[in-house]
Amino acid sequence: MISGSLITQADLEKRFGKHELAKLTTRPHDKDITPADVLQKAIEDAESEANGYLRAAGFVEPFAVVPATLKVKVCDIARWYLYENGVNTIVETRYKNAIGWLKDVMKNPSMLGFDAEGVEEAKVSGGIAVIPNEPEEWRDVKGLF
């Protein structure tokens, strides 16, 4: 089972700013809950959700270094948790994109640059990967329109 931190408060601050986080973590009607508690709960919830997908992809050990793209996606999930019932379109879209990306990682764990099961770094030849600009299914309909 994956354990360890995927993101930190500092990661969220760099991505979304201290002002937004302060606004989202303040609970004026509940003085027993501190902003740090709210932020930590959002981080834990986001990591728990991401870890479910990572386990399904075959990752069982903590990452020595968390891939930058994974940090971005987990930050987007944590932000979604912080917004609670007041999620705006951008936050919702980024959350859905993060979940979609994690589902893709389940199908292709090498997207993280590691091999699943042992979390060994993938060996990369010096080649360049070329990604087509159009989905494969569009190539079949070229010239029909």
mmCIF file of N, CA and C in Angstrom:
data_model
loop_
_atom_site.group_PDB
_atom_site.id
_atom_site.type_symbol
_atom_site.label_atom_id
_atom_site.label_comp_id
_atom_site.label_asym_id
_atom_site.label_seq_id
_atom_site.Cartn_x
_atom_site.Cartn_y
_atom_site.Cartn_z
ATOM 1 N N MET A 1 0.838 -1.175 0.000
ATOM 2 C CA MET A 1 0.000 0.000 0.000
ATOM 3 C C MET A 1 0.886 1.242 0.000
ATOM 4 N N ILE A 2 0.522 2.216 -0.819
ATOM 5 C CA ILE A 2 1.288 3.448 -0.903
ATOM 6 C C ILE A 2 1.040 4.275 0.356
ATOM 7 N N SER A 3 2.094 4.759 0.929
ATOM 8 C CA SER A 3 1.961 5.691 2.054
ATOM 9 C C SER A 3 2.970 6.790 1.833
ATOM 10 N N GLY A 4 3.002 7.732 2.708
ATOM 11 C CA GLY A 4 3.883 8.870 2.502
ATOM 12 C C GLY A 4 3.113 9.985 1.839
ATOM 13 N N SER A 5 3.678 11.130 1.866
ATOM 14 C CA SER A 5 2.994 12.306 1.355
ATOM 15 C C SER A 5 3.213 12.487 -0.141
ATOM 16 N N LEU A 6 2.139 12.737 -0.860
ATOM 17 C CA LEU A 6 2.234 13.061 -2.275
ATOM 18 C C LEU A 6 2.352 14.563 -2.474
ATOM 19 N N ILE A 7 1.672 15.320 -1.602
ATOM 20 C CA ILE A 7 1.732 16.785 -1.675
ATOM 21 C C ILE A 7 1.861 17.360 -0.269
ATOM 22 N N THR A 8 2.254 18.617 -0.210
ATOM 23 C CA THR A 8 2.385 19.324 1.061
ATOM 24 C C THR A 8 1.615 20.628 0.995
ATOM 25 N N GLN A 9 1.521 21.280 2.122
ATOM 26 C CA GLN A 9 0.897 22.599 2.167
ATOM 27 C C GLN A 9 1.656 23.547 1.245
ATOM 28 N N ALA A 10 2.975 23.442 1.240
ATOM 29 C CA ALA A 10 3.789 24.310 0.384
ATOM 30 C C ALA A 10 3.456 24.106 -1.095
ATOM 31 N N ASP A 11 3.183 22.871 -1.491
ATOM 32 C CA ASP A 11 2.792 22.602 -2.884
ATOM 33 C C ASP A 11 1.498 23.328 -3.228
ATOM 34 N N LEU A 12 0.538 23.271 -2.317
ATOM 35 C CA LEU A 12 -0.742 23.948 -2.543
ATOM 36 C C LEU A 12 -0.566 25.471 -2.564
ATOM 37 N N GLU A 13 0.273 25.992 -1.673
ATOM 38 C CA GLU A 13 0.522 27.436 -1.638
ATOM 39 C C GLU A 13 1.166 27.917 -2.929
ATOM 40 N N LYS A 14 2.131 27.157 -3.448
ATOM 41 C CA LYS A 14 2.791 27.542 -4.702
ATOM 42 C C LYS A 14 1.813 27.539 -5.860
ATOM 43 N N ARG A 15 0.917 26.589 -5.855
ATOM 44 C CA ARG A 15 -0.008 26.434 -6.975
ATOM 45 C C ARG A 15 -1.197 27.395 -6.908
ATOM 46 N N PHE A 16 -1.750 27.593 -5.710
ATOM 47 C CA PHE A 16 -2.993 28.362 -5.607
ATOM 48 C C PHE A 16 -2.879 29.646 -4.787
ATOM 49 N N GLY A 17 -1.784 29.830 -4.096
ATOM 50 C CA GLY A 17 -1.562 31.049 -3.322
ATOM 51 C C GLY A 17 -2.096 30.958 -1.896
ATOM 52 N N LYS A 18 -1.413 31.647 -1.009
ATOM 53 C CA LYS A 18 -1.797 31.634 0.404
ATOM 54 C C LYS A 18 -3.161 32.282 0.628
ATOM 55 N N HIS A 19 -3.467 33.304 -0.159
ATOM 56 C CA HIS A 19 -4.741 34.016 0.023
ATOM 57 C C HIS A 19 -5.932 33.095 -0.243
ATOM 58 N N GLU A 20 -5.885 32.360 -1.354
ATOM 59 C CA GLU A 20 -6.998 31.446 -1.669
ATOM 60 C C GLU A 20 -7.115 30.357 -0.604
ATOM 61 N N LEU A 21 -5.971 29.802 -0.183
ATOM 62 C CA LEU A 21 -6.012 28.744 0.831
ATOM 63 C C LEU A 21 -6.553 29.263 2.160
ATOM 64 N N ALA A 22 -6.163 30.484 2.540
ATOM 65 C CA ALA A 22 -6.676 31.062 3.790
ATOM 66 C C ALA A 22 -8.188 31.224 3.719
ATOM 67 N N LYS A 23 -8.663 31.678 2.576
ATOM 68 C CA LYS A 23 -10.104 31.860 2.379
ATOM 69 C C LYS A 23 -10.854 30.530 2.458
ATOM 70 N N LEU A 24 -10.263 29.482 1.897
ATOM 71 C CA LEU A 24 -10.928 28.174 1.846
ATOM 72 C C LEU A 24 -10.830 27.379 3.140
ATOM 73 N N THR A 25 -9.877 27.705 3.994
ATOM 74 C CA THR A 25 -9.665 26.901 5.202
ATOM 75 C C THR A 25 -10.190 27.551 6.476
ATOM 76 N N THR A 26 -10.630 28.788 6.392
ATOM 77 C CA THR A 26 -11.143 29.480 7.573
ATOM 78 C C THR A 26 -12.577 29.037 7.848
ATOM 79 N N ARG A 27 -12.828 28.674 9.077
ATOM 80 C CA ARG A 27 -14.169 28.256 9.515
ATOM 81 C C ARG A 27 -14.605 29.196 10.643
ATOM 82 N N PRO A 28 -15.146 30.375 10.304
ATOM 83 C CA PRO A 28 -15.460 31.382 11.323
ATOM 84 C C PRO A 28 -16.508 30.930 12.342
ATOM 85 N N HIS A 29 -17.358 30.006 11.976
ATOM 86 C CA HIS A 29 -18.421 29.554 12.879
ATOM 87 C C HIS A 29 -18.020 28.350 13.717
ATOM 88 N N ASP A 30 -16.806 27.856 13.504
ATOM 89 C CA ASP A 30 -16.335 26.707 14.265
ATOM 90 C C ASP A 30 -14.885 26.949 14.672
ATOM 91 N N LYS A 31 -14.725 27.579 15.803
ATOM 92 C CA LYS A 31 -13.398 27.975 16.288
ATOM 93 C C LYS A 31 -12.522 26.776 16.682
ATOM 94 N N ASP A 32 -13.108 25.595 16.848
ATOM 95 C CA ASP A 32 -12.334 24.409 17.221
ATOM 96 C C ASP A 32 -11.576 23.820 16.039
ATOM 97 N N ILE A 33 -11.976 24.193 14.831
ATOM 98 C CA ILE A 33 -11.312 23.681 13.636
ATOM 99 C C ILE A 33 -10.386 24.772 13.099
ATOM 100 N N THR A 34 -9.107 24.450 13.084
ATOM 101 C CA THR A 34 -8.122 25.429 12.615
ATOM 102 C C THR A 34 -7.955 25.323 11.095
ATOM 103 N N PRO A 35 -7.480 26.378 10.456
ATOM 104 C CA PRO A 35 -7.187 26.298 9.023
ATOM 105 C C PRO A 35 -6.207 25.161 8.701
ATOM 106 N N ALA A 36 -5.246 24.933 9.573
ATOM 107 C CA ALA A 36 -4.289 23.833 9.350
ATOM 108 C C ALA A 36 -5.000 22.487 9.350
ATOM 109 N N ASP A 37 -6.002 22.328 10.227
ATOM 110 C CA ASP A 37 -6.774 21.077 10.268
ATOM 111 C C ASP A 37 -7.547 20.868 8.961
ATOM 112 N N VAL A 38 -8.168 21.938 8.485
ATOM 113 C CA VAL A 38 -8.955 21.864 7.251
ATOM 114 C C VAL A 38 -8.053 21.518 6.075
ATOM 115 N N LEU A 39 -6.908 22.177 6.005
ATOM 116 C CA LEU A 39 -5.973 21.938 4.918
ATOM 117 C C LEU A 39 -5.427 20.509 4.963
ATOM 118 N N GLN A 40 -5.068 20.048 6.147
ATOM 119 C CA GLN A 40 -4.538 18.690 6.284
ATOM 120 C C GLN A 40 -5.584 17.651 5.897
ATOM 121 N N LYS A 41 -6.831 17.877 6.246
ATOM 122 C CA LYS A 41 -7.902 16.944 5.890
ATOM 123 C C LYS A 41 -8.081 16.888 4.368
ATOM 124 N N ALA A 42 -8.010 18.035 3.701
ATOM 125 C CA ALA A 42 -8.137 18.060 2.239
ATOM 126 C C ALA A 42 -6.969 17.317 1.591
ATOM 127 N N ILE A 43 -5.758 17.508 2.124
ATOM 128 C CA ILE A 43 -4.581 16.805 1.607
ATOM 129 C C ILE A 43 -4.748 15.299 1.792
ATOM 130 N N GLU A 44 -5.167 14.884 2.976
ATOM 131 C CA GLU A 44 -5.365 13.452 3.246
ATOM 132 C C GLU A 44 -6.426 12.850 2.335
ATOM 133 N N ASP A 45 -7.539 13.568 2.150
ATOM 134 C CA ASP A 45 -8.609 13.065 1.288
ATOM 135 C C ASP A 45 -8.137 12.940 -0.161
ATOM 136 N N ALA A 46 -7.413 13.956 -0.626
ATOM 137 C CA ALA A 46 -6.910 13.939 -2.006
ATOM 138 C C ALA A 46 -5.905 12.809 -2.205
ATOM 139 N N GLU A 47 -5.003 12.642 -1.253
ATOM 140 C CA GLU A 47 -4.006 11.573 -1.352
ATOM 141 C C GLU A 47 -4.663 10.203 -1.292
ATOM 142 N N SER A 48 -5.669 10.068 -0.457
ATOM 143 C CA SER A 48 -6.386 8.802 -0.359
ATOM 144 C C SER A 48 -7.053 8.459 -1.686
ATOM 145 N N GLU A 49 -7.677 9.439 -2.302
ATOM 146 C CA GLU A 49 -8.334 9.209 -3.584
ATOM 147 C C GLU A 49 -7.297 8.843 -4.660
ATOM 148 N N ALA A 50 -6.214 9.591 -4.723
ATOM 149 C CA ALA A 50 -5.171 9.313 -5.713
ATOM 150 C C ALA A 50 -4.528 7.951 -5.469
ATOM 151 N N ASN A 51 -4.294 7.617 -4.203
ATOM 152 C CA ASN A 51 -3.665 6.337 -3.881
ATOM 153 C C ASN A 51 -4.502 5.147 -4.336
ATOM 154 N N GLY A 52 -5.806 5.289 -4.325
ATOM 155 C CA GLY A 52 -6.661 4.216 -4.826
ATOM 156 C C GLY A 52 -6.365 3.905 -6.284
ATOM 157 N N TYR A 53 -6.216 4.938 -7.089
ATOM 158 C CA TYR A 53 -5.886 4.752 -8.499
ATOM 159 C C TYR A 53 -4.461 4.224 -8.665
ATOM 160 N N LEU A 54 -3.539 4.747 -7.862
ATOM 161 C CA LEU A 54 -2.141 4.308 -7.960
ATOM 162 C C LEU A 54 -1.992 2.841 -7.577
ATOM 163 N N ARG A 55 -2.717 2.407 -6.541
ATOM 164 C CA ARG A 55 -2.691 0.988 -6.163
ATOM 165 C C ARG A 55 -3.256 0.125 -7.284
ATOM 166 N N ALA A 56 -4.335 0.597 -7.894
ATOM 167 C CA ALA A 56 -4.936 -0.151 -9.002
ATOM 168 C C ALA A 56 -3.978 -0.234 -10.195
ATOM 169 N N ALA A 57 -3.085 0.745 -10.314
ATOM 170 C CA ALA A 57 -2.096 0.744 -11.389
ATOM 171 C C ALA A 57 -0.906 -0.139 -11.057
ATOM 172 N N GLY A 58 -0.832 -0.636 -9.813
ATOM 173 C CA GLY A 58 0.234 -1.534 -9.426
ATOM 174 C C GLY A 58 1.301 -0.921 -8.542
ATOM 175 N N PHE A 59 1.158 0.365 -8.212
ATOM 176 C CA PHE A 59 2.135 1.002 -7.335
ATOM 177 C C PHE A 59 1.800 0.659 -5.890
ATOM 178 N N VAL A 60 2.772 0.085 -5.188
ATOM 179 C CA VAL A 60 2.528 -0.329 -3.810
ATOM 180 C C VAL A 60 3.504 0.307 -2.828
ATOM 181 N N GLU A 61 4.592 0.833 -3.303
ATOM 182 C CA GLU A 61 5.604 1.460 -2.449
ATOM 183 C C GLU A 61 5.504 2.981 -2.572
ATOM 184 N N PRO A 62 5.885 3.698 -1.533
ATOM 185 C CA PRO A 62 5.905 5.163 -1.637
ATOM 186 C C PRO A 62 6.928 5.612 -2.683
ATOM 187 N N PHE A 63 6.680 6.737 -3.276
ATOM 188 C CA PHE A 63 7.614 7.300 -4.248
ATOM 189 C C PHE A 63 8.761 7.969 -3.506
ATOM 190 N N ALA A 64 9.991 7.692 -3.909
ATOM 191 C CA ALA A 64 11.146 8.401 -3.334
ATOM 192 C C ALA A 64 11.046 9.874 -3.728
ATOM 193 N N VAL A 65 10.694 10.105 -4.979
ATOM 194 C CA VAL A 65 10.442 11.452 -5.485
ATOM 195 C C VAL A 65 9.095 11.391 -6.188
ATOM 196 N N VAL A 66 8.159 12.218 -5.744
ATOM 197 C CA VAL A 66 6.826 12.226 -6.346
ATOM 198 C C VAL A 66 6.917 12.926 -7.702
ATOM 199 N N PRO A 67 6.457 12.265 -8.772
ATOM 200 C CA PRO A 67 6.486 12.904 -10.089
ATOM 201 C C PRO A 67 5.718 14.228 -10.083
ATOM 202 N N ALA A 68 6.273 15.221 -10.760
ATOM 203 C CA ALA A 68 5.683 16.568 -10.757
ATOM 204 C C ALA A 68 4.242 16.565 -11.257
ATOM 205 N N THR A 69 3.963 15.801 -12.296
ATOM 206 C CA THR A 69 2.600 15.755 -12.845
ATOM 207 C C THR A 69 1.622 15.186 -11.828
ATOM 208 N N LEU A 70 2.056 14.190 -11.074
ATOM 209 C CA LEU A 70 1.199 13.620 -10.038
ATOM 210 C C LEU A 70 0.909 14.662 -8.962
ATOM 211 N N LYS A 71 1.909 15.436 -8.582
ATOM 212 C CA LYS A 71 1.697 16.503 -7.594
ATOM 213 C C LYS A 71 0.636 17.488 -8.077
ATOM 214 N N VAL A 72 0.734 17.883 -9.337
ATOM 215 C CA VAL A 72 -0.238 18.826 -9.907
ATOM 216 C C VAL A 72 -1.651 18.270 -9.775
ATOM 217 N N LYS A 73 -1.814 17.012 -10.155
ATOM 218 C CA LYS A 73 -3.150 16.402 -10.135
ATOM 219 C C LYS A 73 -3.685 16.245 -8.709
ATOM 220 N N VAL A 74 -2.830 15.845 -7.773
ATOM 221 C CA VAL A 74 -3.279 15.683 -6.386
ATOM 222 C C VAL A 74 -3.599 17.056 -5.778
ATOM 223 N N CYS A 75 -2.852 18.079 -6.151
ATOM 224 C CA CYS A 75 -3.179 19.438 -5.693
ATOM 225 C C CYS A 75 -4.556 19.858 -6.203
ATOM 226 N N ASP A 76 -4.852 19.553 -7.460
ATOM 227 C CA ASP A 76 -6.176 19.885 -8.010
ATOM 228 C C ASP A 76 -7.288 19.160 -7.259
ATOM 229 N N ILE A 77 -7.035 17.917 -6.872
ATOM 230 C CA ILE A 77 -8.037 17.158 -6.111
ATOM 231 C C ILE A 77 -8.209 17.765 -4.720
ATOM 232 N N ALA A 78 -7.116 18.111 -4.064
ATOM 233 C CA ALA A 78 -7.200 18.731 -2.726
ATOM 234 C C ALA A 78 -7.955 20.049 -2.788
ATOM 235 N N ARG A 79 -7.691 20.822 -3.812
ATOM 236 C CA ARG A 79 -8.398 22.109 -3.966
ATOM 237 C C ARG A 79 -9.902 21.869 -4.099
ATOM 238 N N TRP A 80 -10.272 20.841 -4.865
ATOM 239 C CA TRP A 80 -11.685 20.506 -5.022
ATOM 240 C C TRP A 80 -12.312 20.186 -3.672
ATOM 241 N N TYR A 81 -11.590 19.430 -2.835
ATOM 242 C CA TYR A 81 -12.095 19.127 -1.489
ATOM 243 C C TYR A 81 -12.222 20.390 -0.648
ATOM 244 N N LEU A 82 -11.318 21.323 -0.793
ATOM 245 C CA LEU A 82 -11.378 22.559 -0.009
ATOM 246 C C LEU A 82 -12.588 23.417 -0.376
ATOM 247 N N TYR A 83 -13.000 23.377 -1.624
ATOM 248 C CA TYR A 83 -14.132 24.201 -2.060
ATOM 249 C C TYR A 83 -15.466 23.680 -1.550
ATOM 250 N N GLU A 84 -15.516 22.439 -1.125
ATOM 251 C CA GLU A 84 -16.737 21.811 -0.613
ATOM 252 C C GLU A 84 -17.909 22.026 -1.553
ATOM 253 N N ASN A 85 -18.956 22.682 -1.103
ATOM 254 C CA ASN A 85 -20.171 22.843 -1.902
ATOM 255 C C ASN A 85 -20.128 24.035 -2.842
ATOM 256 N N GLY A 86 -19.089 24.851 -2.777
ATOM 257 C CA GLY A 86 -19.016 26.056 -3.604
ATOM 258 C C GLY A 86 -18.046 25.928 -4.758
ATOM 259 N N VAL A 87 -17.928 24.739 -5.337
ATOM 260 C CA VAL A 87 -16.968 24.500 -6.412
ATOM 261 C C VAL A 87 -17.348 25.306 -7.648
ATOM 262 N N ASN A 88 -16.351 26.017 -8.199
ATOM 263 C CA ASN A 88 -16.605 26.743 -9.437
ATOM 264 C C ASN A 88 -16.221 25.877 -10.638
ATOM 265 N N THR A 89 -16.484 26.355 -11.821
ATOM 266 C CA THR A 89 -16.275 25.572 -13.040
ATOM 267 C C THR A 89 -14.819 25.177 -13.228
ATOM 268 N N ILE A 90 -13.899 26.091 -12.969
ATOM 269 C CA ILE A 90 -12.483 25.796 -13.167
ATOM 270 C C ILE A 90 -12.027 24.700 -12.208
ATOM 271 N N VAL A 91 -12.398 24.808 -10.955
ATOM 272 C CA VAL A 91 -12.007 23.814 -9.955
ATOM 273 C C VAL A 91 -12.619 22.464 -10.303
ATOM 274 N N GLU A 92 -13.872 22.447 -10.706
ATOM 275 C CA GLU A 92 -14.551 21.210 -11.087
ATOM 276 C C GLU A 92 -13.882 20.568 -12.307
ATOM 277 N N THR A 93 -13.570 21.368 -13.303
ATOM 278 C CA THR A 93 -12.928 20.867 -14.515
ATOM 279 C C THR A 93 -11.550 20.288 -14.206
ATOM 280 N N ARG A 94 -10.774 21.003 -13.387
ATOM 281 C CA ARG A 94 -9.438 20.511 -13.042
ATOM 282 C C ARG A 94 -9.528 19.221 -12.230
ATOM 283 N N TYR A 95 -10.520 19.113 -11.352
ATOM 284 C CA TYR A 95 -10.720 17.882 -10.585
ATOM 285 C C TYR A 95 -11.041 16.718 -11.531
ATOM 286 N N LYS A 96 -11.983 16.932 -12.434
ATOM 287 C CA LYS A 96 -12.373 15.872 -13.366
ATOM 288 C C LYS A 96 -11.201 15.475 -14.266
ATOM 289 N N ASN A 97 -10.402 16.449 -14.685
ATOM 290 C CA ASN A 97 -9.220 16.147 -15.492
ATOM 291 C C ASN A 97 -8.212 15.326 -14.693
ATOM 292 N N ALA A 98 -8.051 15.660 -13.417
ATOM 293 C CA ALA A 98 -7.118 14.916 -12.561
ATOM 294 C C ALA A 98 -7.567 13.475 -12.403
ATOM 295 N N ILE A 99 -8.842 13.262 -12.185
ATOM 296 C CA ILE A 99 -9.368 11.901 -12.039
ATOM 297 C C ILE A 99 -9.232 11.146 -13.360
ATOM 298 N N GLY A 100 -9.524 11.803 -14.459
ATOM 299 C CA GLY A 100 -9.355 11.172 -15.767
ATOM 300 C C GLY A 100 -7.906 10.775 -16.008
ATOM 301 N N TRP A 101 -6.981 11.655 -15.622
ATOM 302 C CA TRP A 101 -5.561 11.368 -15.780
ATOM 303 C C TRP A 101 -5.162 10.168 -14.919
ATOM 304 N N LEU A 102 -5.648 10.113 -13.681
ATOM 305 C CA LEU A 102 -5.338 8.981 -12.807
ATOM 306 C C LEU A 102 -5.905 7.677 -13.372
ATOM 307 N N LYS A 103 -7.067 7.746 -14.005
ATOM 308 C CA LYS A 103 -7.629 6.555 -14.653
ATOM 309 C C LYS A 103 -6.738 6.119 -15.813
ATOM 310 N N ASP A 104 -6.158 7.076 -16.526
ATOM 311 C CA ASP A 104 -5.218 6.748 -17.595
ATOM 312 C C ASP A 104 -3.952 6.111 -17.026
ATOM 313 N N VAL A 105 -3.497 6.597 -15.872
ATOM 314 C CA VAL A 105 -2.323 6.022 -15.218
ATOM 315 C C VAL A 105 -2.598 4.567 -14.835
ATOM 316 N N MET A 106 -3.837 4.276 -14.437
ATOM 317 C CA MET A 106 -4.195 2.885 -14.121
ATOM 318 C C MET A 106 -3.960 1.990 -15.332
ATOM 319 N N LYS A 107 -4.296 2.473 -16.516
ATOM 320 C CA LYS A 107 -4.149 1.691 -17.740
ATOM 321 C C LYS A 107 -2.706 1.676 -18.231
ATOM 322 N N ASN A 108 -1.974 2.753 -17.949
ATOM 323 C CA ASN A 108 -0.602 2.877 -18.442
ATOM 324 C C ASN A 108 0.284 3.477 -17.338
ATOM 325 N N PRO A 109 0.682 2.673 -16.360
ATOM 326 C CA PRO A 109 1.469 3.174 -15.227
ATOM 327 C C PRO A 109 2.781 3.840 -15.622
ATOM 328 N N SER A 110 3.302 3.517 -16.790
ATOM 329 C CA SER A 110 4.568 4.119 -17.206
ATOM 330 C C SER A 110 4.436 5.619 -17.454
ATOM 331 N N MET A 111 3.216 6.138 -17.476
ATOM 332 C CA MET A 111 3.015 7.588 -17.614
ATOM 333 C C MET A 111 3.744 8.349 -16.507
ATOM 334 N N LEU A 112 3.939 7.694 -15.364
ATOM 335 C CA LEU A 112 4.617 8.351 -14.249
ATOM 336 C C LEU A 112 6.132 8.263 -14.355
ATOM 337 N N GLY A 113 6.637 7.503 -15.320
ATOM 338 C CA GLY A 113 8.072 7.360 -15.474
ATOM 339 C C GLY A 113 8.668 6.283 -14.598
ATOM 340 N N PHE A 114 7.816 5.453 -14.016
ATOM 341 C CA PHE A 114 8.246 4.355 -13.161
ATOM 342 C C PHE A 114 7.592 3.074 -13.638
ATOM 343 N N ASP A 115 8.188 1.940 -13.266
ATOM 344 C CA ASP A 115 7.542 0.651 -13.478
ATOM 345 C C ASP A 115 6.680 0.370 -12.260
ATOM 346 N N ALA A 116 5.483 -0.148 -12.465
ATOM 347 C CA ALA A 116 4.631 -0.532 -11.345
ATOM 348 C C ALA A 116 5.261 -1.699 -10.603
ATOM 349 N N GLU A 117 4.746 -2.011 -9.450
ATOM 350 C CA GLU A 117 5.171 -3.084 -8.539
ATOM 351 C C GLU A 117 6.445 -2.722 -7.792
ATOM 352 N N GLY A 118 7.537 -2.409 -8.474
ATOM 353 C CA GLY A 118 8.774 -2.112 -7.767
ATOM 354 C C GLY A 118 9.074 -0.629 -7.731
ATOM 355 N N VAL A 119 8.330 0.159 -8.449
ATOM 356 C CA VAL A 119 8.536 1.588 -8.578
ATOM 357 C C VAL A 119 9.991 1.879 -8.974
ATOM 358 N N GLU A 120 10.510 1.043 -9.855
ATOM 359 C CA GLU A 120 11.848 1.273 -10.393
ATOM 360 C C GLU A 120 11.732 2.327 -11.489
ATOM 361 N N GLU A 121 12.747 3.161 -11.624
ATOM 362 C CA GLU A 121 12.715 4.155 -12.689
ATOM 363 C C GLU A 121 12.742 3.440 -14.028
ATOM 364 N N ALA A 122 11.904 3.898 -14.921
ATOM 365 C CA ALA A 122 11.857 3.294 -16.248
ATOM 366 C C ALA A 122 13.110 3.669 -17.025
ATOM 367 N N LYS A 123 13.615 2.737 -17.767
ATOM 368 C CA LYS A 123 14.778 2.991 -18.596
ATOM 369 C C LYS A 123 14.308 3.707 -19.852
ATOM 370 N N VAL A 124 14.967 4.789 -20.185
ATOM 371 C CA VAL A 124 14.569 5.581 -21.334
ATOM 372 C C VAL A 124 15.718 5.603 -22.322
ATOM 373 N N SER A 125 15.424 5.250 -23.560
ATOM 374 C CA SER A 125 16.442 5.403 -24.581
ATOM 375 C C SER A 125 16.436 6.866 -24.983
ATOM 376 N N GLY A 126 17.437 7.309 -25.628
ATOM 377 C CA GLY A 126 17.559 8.725 -25.960
ATOM 378 C C GLY A 126 16.601 9.183 -27.036
ATOM 379 N N GLY A 127 15.611 8.397 -27.408
ATOM 380 C CA GLY A 127 14.699 8.739 -28.486
ATOM 381 C C GLY A 127 13.684 9.794 -28.108
ATOM 382 N N ILE A 128 12.935 10.220 -29.090
ATOM 383 C CA ILE A 128 11.895 11.228 -28.905
ATOM 384 C C ILE A 128 10.550 10.577 -29.192
ATOM 385 N N ALA A 129 9.587 10.830 -28.356
ATOM 386 C CA ALA A 129 8.244 10.316 -28.594
ATOM 387 C C ALA A 129 7.451 11.355 -29.373
ATOM 388 N N VAL A 130 6.797 10.931 -30.421
ATOM 389 C CA VAL A 130 5.967 11.823 -31.215
ATOM 390 C C VAL A 130 4.523 11.451 -30.962
ATOM 391 N N ILE A 131 3.745 12.418 -30.530
ATOM 392 C CA ILE A 131 2.342 12.193 -30.245
ATOM 393 C C ILE A 131 1.538 12.858 -31.347
ATOM 394 N N PRO A 132 0.652 12.115 -32.014
ATOM 395 C CA PRO A 132 -0.124 12.712 -33.099
ATOM 396 C C PRO A 132 -1.015 13.841 -32.595
ATOM 397 N N ASN A 133 -1.252 14.810 -33.460
ATOM 398 C CA ASN A 133 -2.080 15.953 -33.096
ATOM 399 C C ASN A 133 -3.558 15.659 -33.175
ATOM 400 N N GLU A 134 -3.915 14.549 -33.763
ATOM 401 C CA GLU A 134 -5.326 14.220 -33.890
ATOM 402 C C GLU A 134 -5.562 12.791 -33.409
ATOM 403 N N PRO A 135 -6.699 12.563 -32.819
ATOM 404 C CA PRO A 135 -7.002 11.199 -32.361
ATOM 405 C C PRO A 135 -6.982 10.224 -33.535
ATOM 406 N N GLU A 136 -6.585 8.994 -33.260
ATOM 407 C CA GLU A 136 -6.461 7.975 -34.296
ATOM 408 C C GLU A 136 -7.771 7.774 -35.059
ATOM 409 N N GLU A 137 -8.895 7.830 -34.337
ATOM 410 C CA GLU A 137 -10.174 7.581 -35.002
ATOM 411 C C GLU A 137 -10.508 8.664 -36.028
ATOM 412 N N TRP A 138 -9.932 9.864 -35.918
ATOM 413 C CA TRP A 138 -10.169 10.932 -36.889
ATOM 414 C C TRP A 138 -9.456 10.640 -38.199
ATOM 415 N N ARG A 139 -8.346 9.927 -38.137
ATOM 416 C CA ARG A 139 -7.593 9.627 -39.354
ATOM 417 C C ARG A 139 -8.427 8.800 -40.318
ATOM 418 N N ASP A 140 -9.333 7.992 -39.787
ATOM 419 C CA ASP A 140 -10.160 7.142 -40.634
ATOM 420 C C ASP A 140 -11.226 7.924 -41.397
ATOM 421 N N VAL A 141 -11.555 9.113 -40.946
ATOM 422 C CA VAL A 141 -12.629 9.876 -41.572
ATOM 423 C C VAL A 141 -12.110 11.045 -42.391
ATOM 424 N N LYS A 142 -10.783 11.196 -42.491
ATOM 425 C CA LYS A 142 -10.223 12.281 -43.291
ATOM 426 C C LYS A 142 -10.739 12.179 -44.727
ATOM 427 N N GLY A 143 -11.085 13.294 -45.279
ATOM 428 C CA GLY A 143 -11.535 13.328 -46.646
ATOM 429 C C GLY A 143 -13.022 13.074 -46.811
ATOM 430 N N LEU A 144 -13.698 12.683 -45.739
ATOM 431 C CA LEU A 144 -15.147 12.432 -45.836
ATOM 432 C C LEU A 144 -15.955 13.697 -45.677
ATOM 433 N N PHE A 145 -15.330 14.747 -45.137
ATOM 434 C CA PHE A 145 -16.081 15.980 -44.893
ATOM 435 C C PHE A 145 -15.626 17.071 -45.808
#
